[in-house]
mmCIF file of C-alpha atoms and ligand atoms in Angstrom:
data_model
loop_
_atom_site.group_PDB
_atom_site.id
_atom_site.type_symbol
_atom_site.label_atom_id
_atom_site.label_comp_id
_atom_site.label_asym_id
_atom_site.label_seq_id
_atom_site.Cartn_x
_atom_site.Cartn_y
_atom_site.Cartn_z
ATOM 1 C CA UNK V 149 -6.975 18.176 -27.422
ATOM 2 C CA UNK V 150 -6.341 14.426 -27.499
ATOM 3 C CA UNK V 151 -9.621 12.502 -27.049
ATOM 4 C CA UNK V 152 -7.837 9.126 -26.949
ATOM 5 C CA UNK V 153 -5.841 10.321 -23.961
ATOM 6 C CA UNK V 154 -8.858 11.179 -21.825
ATOM 7 C CA UNK V 155 -9.766 7.611 -20.776
ATOM 8 C CA UNK V 156 -6.148 7.044 -19.685
ATOM 9 C CA UNK V 157 -6.334 9.729 -16.984
ATOM 10 C CA UNK V 158 -5.659 8.400 -13.478
ATOM 11 C CA UNK V 159 -5.919 10.100 -10.126
ATOM 12 C CA UNK V 160 -2.788 10.083 -8.005
ATOM 13 C CA UNK V 161 -2.171 11.345 -4.508
ATOM 14 C CA UNK V 162 1.168 13.111 -4.337
ATOM 15 C CA UNK V 163 2.408 12.895 -0.749
ATOM 16 C CA UNK V 164 4.601 16.046 -0.667
ATOM 17 C CA UNK V 165 6.707 15.068 2.372
ATOM 18 C CA UNK V 166 7.838 17.967 4.587
ATOM 19 C CA UNK V 167 10.253 17.700 7.511
ATOM 20 C CA UNK V 168 8.226 17.620 10.725
ATOM 21 C CA UNK V 169 7.353 15.740 13.895
ATOM 22 C CA UNK V 170 4.616 13.261 13.004
ATOM 23 C CA UNK V 171 2.929 11.147 15.700
ATOM 24 C CA UNK V 172 1.671 7.554 15.327
ATOM 25 C CA UNK V 173 -1.736 9.050 14.585
ATOM 26 C CA UNK V 174 -0.471 10.993 11.565
ATOM 27 C CA UNK V 175 0.323 9.933 8.046
ATOM 28 C CA UNK V 176 4.076 10.244 7.679
ATOM 29 C CA UNK V 177 7.285 9.349 5.907
ATOM 30 C CA UNK V 178 9.834 7.913 8.329
ATOM 31 C CA UNK V 179 7.610 8.720 11.319
ATOM 32 C CA UNK V 180 6.523 6.580 14.300
ATOM 33 C CA UNK V 181 4.107 3.786 13.403
ATOM 34 C CA UNK V 182 0.823 2.905 15.055
ATOM 35 C CA UNK V 183 2.249 -0.533 15.858
ATOM 36 C CA UNK V 184 0.577 -2.731 18.494
ATOM 37 C CA UNK V 185 2.862 -3.667 21.386
ATOM 38 C CA UNK V 186 1.449 -7.201 21.214
ATOM 39 C CA UNK V 187 2.837 -7.728 17.720
ATOM 40 C CA UNK V 188 6.505 -8.569 17.030
ATOM 41 C CA UNK V 189 8.484 -5.834 15.284
ATOM 42 C CA UNK V 190 9.657 -6.938 11.812
ATOM 43 C CA UNK V 191 13.296 -7.961 11.403
ATOM 44 C CA UNK V 192 15.295 -8.681 8.277
ATOM 45 C CA UNK V 193 17.273 -11.908 8.199
ATOM 46 C CA UNK V 194 18.550 -11.691 4.623
ATOM 47 C CA UNK V 195 22.186 -11.232 3.661
ATOM 48 C CA UNK V 196 23.376 -9.921 7.029
ATOM 49 C CA UNK V 197 26.771 -11.068 8.178
ATOM 50 C CA UNK V 198 25.992 -10.238 11.794
ATOM 51 C CA UNK V 199 22.697 -10.606 13.678
ATOM 52 C CA UNK V 200 19.340 -9.988 12.009
ATOM 53 C CA UNK V 201 18.449 -6.301 11.717
ATOM 54 C CA UNK V 202 15.277 -4.486 12.800
ATOM 55 C CA UNK V 203 13.373 -2.806 9.982
ATOM 56 C CA UNK V 204 12.592 0.932 10.048
ATOM 57 C CA UNK V 205 9.367 2.845 9.303
ATOM 58 C CA UNK V 206 9.310 4.179 5.746
ATOM 59 C CA UNK V 207 5.712 5.299 5.334
ATOM 60 C CA UNK V 208 2.477 5.287 7.288
ATOM 61 C CA UNK V 209 -0.566 6.292 5.275
ATOM 62 C CA UNK V 210 -4.100 6.693 6.571
ATOM 63 C CA UNK V 211 -6.884 6.208 4.033
ATOM 64 C CA UNK V 212 -8.435 9.497 5.228
ATOM 65 C CA UNK V 213 -5.355 11.297 3.814
ATOM 66 C CA UNK V 214 -4.772 9.099 0.778
ATOM 67 C CA UNK V 215 -8.098 8.083 -0.764
ATOM 68 C CA UNK V 216 -6.371 6.093 -3.562
ATOM 69 C CA UNK V 217 -5.244 3.444 -1.090
ATOM 70 C CA UNK V 218 -7.008 0.110 -1.383
ATOM 71 C CA UNK V 219 -8.894 -0.866 1.750
ATOM 72 C CA UNK V 220 -8.638 -4.623 2.212
ATOM 73 C CA UNK V 221 -11.280 -5.715 4.710
ATOM 74 C CA UNK V 222 -11.667 -3.103 7.452
ATOM 75 C CA UNK V 223 -8.167 -1.694 6.902
ATOM 76 C CA UNK V 224 -7.760 2.072 6.959
ATOM 77 C CA UNK V 225 -3.989 2.284 7.403
ATOM 78 C CA UNK V 226 -1.009 1.111 5.350
ATOM 79 C CA UNK V 227 2.411 0.797 6.970
ATOM 80 C CA UNK V 228 5.608 0.266 4.971
ATOM 81 C CA UNK V 229 8.900 -0.785 6.553
ATOM 82 C CA UNK V 230 12.242 -1.761 5.097
ATOM 83 C CA UNK V 231 15.661 -2.971 6.134
ATOM 84 C CA UNK V 232 17.753 0.176 5.578
ATOM 85 C CA UNK V 233 20.379 -1.192 3.235
ATOM 86 C CA UNK V 234 20.763 -2.641 -0.253
ATOM 87 C CA UNK V 235 20.578 -6.416 -0.396
ATOM 88 C CA UNK V 236 22.038 -8.613 -3.106
ATOM 89 C CA UNK V 237 21.259 -9.847 -5.696
ATOM 90 C CA UNK V 238 19.141 -6.841 -6.809
ATOM 91 C CA UNK V 239 20.438 -4.248 -4.352
ATOM 92 C CA UNK V 240 17.041 -3.299 -3.015
ATOM 93 C CA UNK V 241 16.044 -3.117 0.630
ATOM 94 C CA UNK V 242 13.908 -5.956 1.927
ATOM 95 C CA UNK V 243 10.454 -4.580 2.675
ATOM 96 C CA UNK V 244 7.335 -5.319 4.659
ATOM 97 C CA UNK V 245 3.814 -3.957 4.244
ATOM 98 C CA UNK V 246 1.192 -4.052 6.991
ATOM 99 C CA UNK V 247 -2.496 -3.202 6.542
ATOM 100 C CA UNK V 248 -4.286 -2.237 9.745
ATOM 101 C CA UNK V 249 -7.472 -0.967 11.238
ATOM 102 C CA UNK V 250 -6.321 1.978 13.339
ATOM 103 C CA UNK V 251 -9.118 1.632 15.894
ATOM 104 C CA UNK V 252 -7.905 -1.881 16.755
ATOM 105 C CA UNK V 253 -4.530 -0.591 17.980
ATOM 106 C CA UNK V 254 -5.003 0.533 21.574
ATOM 107 C CA UNK V 255 -1.618 -0.279 23.087
ATOM 108 C CA UNK V 256 1.156 1.221 20.930
ATOM 109 C CA UNK V 257 4.737 -0.030 20.875
ATOM 110 C CA UNK V 258 6.594 3.018 22.252
ATOM 111 C CA UNK V 259 10.210 2.249 21.478
ATOM 112 C CA UNK V 260 10.723 -0.055 18.511
ATOM 113 C CA UNK V 261 14.232 -1.466 17.997
ATOM 114 C CA UNK V 262 16.563 0.506 15.738
ATOM 115 C CA UNK V 263 19.195 -0.859 13.356
ATOM 116 C CA UNK V 264 22.834 -0.417 14.313
ATOM 117 C CA UNK V 265 24.212 0.601 10.943
ATOM 118 C CA UNK V 266 21.718 1.963 8.389
ATOM 119 C CA UNK V 267 23.105 2.603 4.920
ATOM 120 C CA UNK V 268 23.260 6.215 3.652
ATOM 121 C CA UNK V 269 20.032 7.230 1.958
ATOM 122 C CA UNK V 270 17.892 4.495 3.514
ATOM 123 C CA UNK V 271 16.915 6.015 6.872
ATOM 124 C CA UNK V 272 14.196 8.579 6.114
ATOM 125 C CA UNK V 273 14.163 11.917 7.920
ATOM 126 C CA UNK V 274 10.743 12.087 9.669
ATOM 127 C CA UNK V 275 8.286 14.003 7.507
ATOM 128 C CA UNK V 276 4.625 14.906 7.659
ATOM 129 C CA UNK V 277 2.797 14.798 4.362
ATOM 130 C CA UNK V 278 0.655 17.326 2.483
ATOM 131 C CA UNK V 279 -1.429 15.112 0.221
ATOM 132 C CA UNK V 280 -2.547 16.537 -3.099
ATOM 133 C CA UNK V 281 -4.646 14.762 -5.694
ATOM 134 C CA UNK V 282 -3.542 15.295 -9.275
ATOM 135 C CA UNK V 283 -4.374 13.792 -12.659
ATOM 136 C CA UNK V 284 -1.700 11.792 -14.428
ATOM 137 C CA UNK V 285 -1.321 10.316 -17.892
ATOM 138 C CA UNK V 286 0.912 7.455 -19.066
ATOM 139 C CA UNK V 287 4.592 7.789 -19.842
ATOM 140 C CA UNK V 288 5.013 8.821 -23.498
ATOM 141 C CA UNK V 289 6.422 5.371 -24.323
ATOM 142 C CA UNK V 290 3.290 3.715 -22.906
ATOM 143 C CA UNK V 291 1.046 5.488 -25.442
ATOM 144 C CA UNK V 292 -0.045 3.821 -28.689
ATOM 145 C CA UNK V 293 1.937 4.744 -31.775
ATOM 146 C CA UNK V 294 -1.002 6.762 -33.078
ATOM 147 C CA UNK V 295 -1.336 8.693 -29.843
ATOM 148 C CA UNK V 296 2.409 9.321 -29.715
ATOM 149 C CA UNK V 297 2.228 10.880 -33.173
ATOM 150 C CA UNK V 298 -0.703 13.057 -32.144
ATOM 151 C CA UNK V 299 0.928 14.240 -28.924
ATOM 152 C CA UNK V 300 4.165 15.028 -30.749
ATOM 153 C CA UNK V 301 2.453 17.127 -33.446
ATOM 154 C CA UNK V 302 3.078 20.846 -32.921
ATOM 155 C CA UNK V 303 -0.006 21.859 -34.882
ATOM 156 C CA UNK V 304 -2.451 20.408 -32.350
ATOM 157 C CA UNK V 305 -0.831 22.323 -29.492
ATOM 158 C CA UNK V 306 -0.681 25.557 -31.503
ATOM 159 C CA UNK V 307 -4.319 25.207 -32.535
ATOM 160 C CA UNK V 308 -5.254 24.940 -28.851
ATOM 161 C CA UNK V 309 -3.213 28.068 -28.057
ATOM 162 C CA UNK V 310 -0.767 26.245 -25.743
ATOM 163 C CA UNK V 311 2.396 28.276 -25.224
ATOM 164 C CA UNK V 312 5.344 26.001 -24.619
ATOM 165 C CA UNK V 313 8.689 26.917 -23.121
ATOM 166 C CA UNK V 314 11.316 27.463 -25.842
ATOM 167 C CA UNK V 315 13.497 24.886 -24.097
ATOM 168 C CA UNK V 316 11.281 22.160 -25.473
ATOM 169 C CA UNK V 317 12.375 21.001 -28.886
ATOM 170 C CA UNK V 318 9.458 18.616 -29.262
ATOM 171 C CA UNK V 319 5.998 18.535 -27.679
ATOM 172 C CA UNK V 320 6.709 15.045 -26.333
ATOM 173 C CA UNK V 321 9.305 16.568 -23.997
ATOM 174 C CA UNK V 322 6.731 18.984 -22.622
ATOM 175 C CA UNK V 323 4.231 16.151 -22.244
ATOM 176 C CA UNK V 324 6.818 13.986 -20.442
ATOM 177 C CA UNK V 325 8.173 16.652 -18.093
ATOM 178 C CA UNK V 326 5.083 18.661 -17.248
ATOM 179 C CA UNK V 327 1.935 16.669 -17.988
ATOM 180 C CA UNK V 328 2.265 12.884 -17.799
ATOM 181 C CA UNK V 329 3.607 11.447 -14.532
ATOM 182 C CA UNK V 330 4.188 13.523 -11.426
ATOM 183 C CA UNK V 331 7.609 13.269 -9.759
ATOM 184 C CA UNK V 332 8.133 12.395 -6.116
ATOM 185 C CA UNK V 333 6.409 10.175 -3.559
ATOM 186 C CA UNK V 334 2.905 9.218 -4.622
ATOM 187 C CA UNK V 335 0.152 6.641 -4.354
ATOM 188 C CA UNK V 336 -1.664 5.205 -7.381
ATOM 189 C CA UNK V 337 -1.570 6.841 -10.793
ATOM 190 C CA UNK V 338 0.949 6.013 -13.507
ATOM 191 C CA UNK V 339 4.445 4.690 -12.797
ATOM 192 C CA UNK V 340 7.612 6.623 -13.563
ATOM 193 C CA UNK V 341 10.009 4.867 -15.906
ATOM 194 C CA UNK V 342 13.663 5.608 -16.352
ATOM 195 C CA UNK V 343 16.053 2.705 -16.020
ATOM 196 C CA UNK V 344 13.989 0.607 -18.436
ATOM 197 C CA UNK V 345 11.338 1.106 -21.077
ATOM 198 C CA UNK V 346 7.801 0.630 -19.804
ATOM 199 C CA UNK V 347 6.738 -2.965 -19.299
ATOM 200 C CA UNK V 348 3.530 -4.307 -17.740
ATOM 201 C CA UNK V 349 3.883 -5.847 -14.304
ATOM 202 C CA UNK V 350 1.969 -9.102 -14.002
ATOM 203 C CA UNK V 351 0.772 -10.667 -10.768
ATOM 204 C CA UNK V 352 2.734 -13.875 -10.207
ATOM 205 C CA UNK V 353 -0.373 -15.302 -8.556
ATOM 206 C CA UNK V 354 -3.101 -14.765 -11.167
ATOM 207 C CA UNK V 355 -1.438 -13.144 -14.203
ATOM 208 C CA UNK V 356 -3.437 -9.907 -14.053
ATOM 209 C CA UNK V 357 -1.632 -6.646 -14.875
ATOM 210 C CA UNK V 358 -0.965 -4.970 -11.540
ATOM 211 C CA UNK V 359 -1.489 -1.309 -10.639
ATOM 212 C CA UNK V 360 1.048 1.047 -9.033
ATOM 213 C CA UNK V 361 0.489 1.254 -5.286
ATOM 214 C CA UNK V 362 3.275 3.384 -3.807
ATOM 215 C CA UNK V 363 6.225 5.130 -5.450
ATOM 216 C CA UNK V 364 9.181 5.946 -3.190
ATOM 217 C CA UNK V 365 11.320 8.622 -4.813
ATOM 218 C CA UNK V 366 14.837 9.948 -4.360
ATOM 219 C CA UNK V 367 13.700 13.456 -5.288
ATOM 220 C CA UNK V 368 10.554 15.551 -5.269
ATOM 221 C CA UNK V 369 11.317 17.874 -8.130
ATOM 222 C CA UNK V 370 13.753 19.034 -10.735
ATOM 223 C CA UNK V 371 14.348 22.442 -12.230
ATOM 224 C CA UNK V 372 13.203 21.283 -15.628
ATOM 225 C CA UNK V 373 9.953 20.005 -14.122
ATOM 226 C CA UNK V 374 8.876 23.185 -12.380
ATOM 227 C CA UNK V 375 5.286 22.743 -13.472
ATOM 228 C CA UNK V 376 4.962 20.020 -10.835
ATOM 229 C CA UNK V 377 6.427 22.185 -8.028
ATOM 230 C CA UNK V 378 3.888 23.254 -5.403
ATOM 231 C CA UNK V 379 2.929 26.916 -5.739
ATOM 232 C CA UNK V 380 4.552 27.801 -2.400
ATOM 233 C CA UNK V 381 7.870 26.352 -3.604
ATOM 234 C CA UNK V 382 7.918 28.034 -7.004
ATOM 235 C CA UNK V 383 10.287 30.803 -5.901
ATOM 236 C CA UNK V 384 12.783 28.438 -4.291
ATOM 237 C CA UNK V 385 15.803 27.261 -6.243
ATOM 238 C CA UNK V 386 15.950 23.501 -6.489
ATOM 239 C CA UNK V 387 19.347 22.220 -5.378
ATOM 240 C CA UNK V 388 20.337 18.609 -4.868
ATOM 241 C CA UNK V 389 19.601 17.324 -1.363
ATOM 242 C CA UNK V 390 17.978 20.552 -0.176
ATOM 243 C CA UNK V 391 14.827 20.349 1.953
ATOM 244 C CA UNK V 392 12.562 21.124 -1.008
ATOM 245 C CA UNK V 393 14.248 18.752 -3.381
ATOM 246 C CA UNK V 394 14.237 15.718 -1.108
ATOM 247 C CA UNK V 395 12.843 16.264 2.430
ATOM 248 C CA UNK V 396 13.026 12.591 3.523
ATOM 249 C CA UNK V 397 16.653 12.386 2.322
ATOM 250 C CA UNK V 398 16.055 9.031 0.643
ATOM 251 C CA UNK V 399 18.477 7.847 -2.018
ATOM 252 C CA UNK V 400 17.076 4.528 -3.120
ATOM 253 C CA UNK V 401 18.378 2.284 -5.886
ATOM 254 C CA UNK V 402 21.051 4.693 -7.103
ATOM 255 C CA UNK V 403 18.901 7.826 -6.770
ATOM 256 C CA UNK V 404 15.995 6.231 -8.597
ATOM 257 C CA UNK V 405 12.570 4.978 -7.515
ATOM 258 C CA UNK V 406 11.264 2.022 -5.608
ATOM 259 C CA UNK V 407 7.760 1.036 -6.592
ATOM 260 C CA UNK V 408 5.187 -1.245 -5.038
ATOM 261 C CA UNK V 409 2.542 -2.751 -7.312
ATOM 262 C CA UNK V 410 -0.743 -4.212 -6.143
ATOM 263 C CA UNK V 411 -2.886 -6.904 -7.744
ATOM 264 C CA UNK V 412 -6.473 -5.713 -7.468
ATOM 265 C CA UNK V 413 -7.700 -9.242 -8.185
ATOM 266 C CA UNK V 414 -5.776 -10.941 -5.410
ATOM 267 C CA UNK V 415 -6.035 -7.669 -3.427
ATOM 268 C CA UNK V 416 -3.480 -8.632 -0.815
ATOM 269 C CA UNK V 417 -0.739 -9.432 -3.271
ATOM 270 C CA UNK V 418 1.918 -6.735 -3.553
ATOM 271 C CA UNK V 419 5.144 -6.797 -5.534
ATOM 272 C CA UNK V 420 8.191 -4.606 -5.226
ATOM 273 C CA UNK V 421 9.781 -3.237 -8.371
ATOM 274 C CA UNK V 422 12.655 -0.861 -8.867
HETATM 275 ZN ZN1 ZN Z 114 18.382 -6.636 5.764
HETATM 276 ZN ZN1 ZN Z 115 -3.284 -11.491 -8.709
#
């Protein structure tokens, strides 16, 4: 229907976290990490009045489950940790990313240290993931003016025989809710926007526009975005904080998103953006 939109398609892996009992050998949200006992566990030393605080596992993603992940060197595993609280001045958790080659880790750290007082919403409930590859398109506001006009023209949709829910007053709402960016935890694809209008994220090292790496979400779905709900969840009412709505129980940055961006030029350079 919109030829100019086709080249903007990106593949995303939605993670679809589900409460479970992941092992260090599984991809997981909030599960045990394949962390070598010979390597020090990461601690956060920023903004704590008391002693430094151990970080907690947020995500562990094997490339075999998430093909969109970059693979620096021999790495086939990405581990994400954070300090489970909001830190001034931007009220984000401090984070750490580790790239690993799973086969190199033979002696696993069994009992990593745990923080004494994690903030509500920042200690993920352990979840396994059910990765699903989907196609995404840019946020409506990221489209050119010409493309925005085309997408928001009823006649094109009618000509293609697309039946839209009566709740949608304009096609751009349908595009935004059901077709552009998927909600929830995901790797790659197009970023969600909400608190701000879209803006490119430049690498502070080389100036290249960076690509979304990982989106950490405070919700998996919304009633008005049912098109993105997995088929098996379609009959379930979506209620705040229920196991379908938000299995990891994360409430980050005032129930928003936390996004990591990666510079493909510098390859090992990652930036955290809310
Ligand atoms: Zn901290
Ligand atoms: Zn760069």
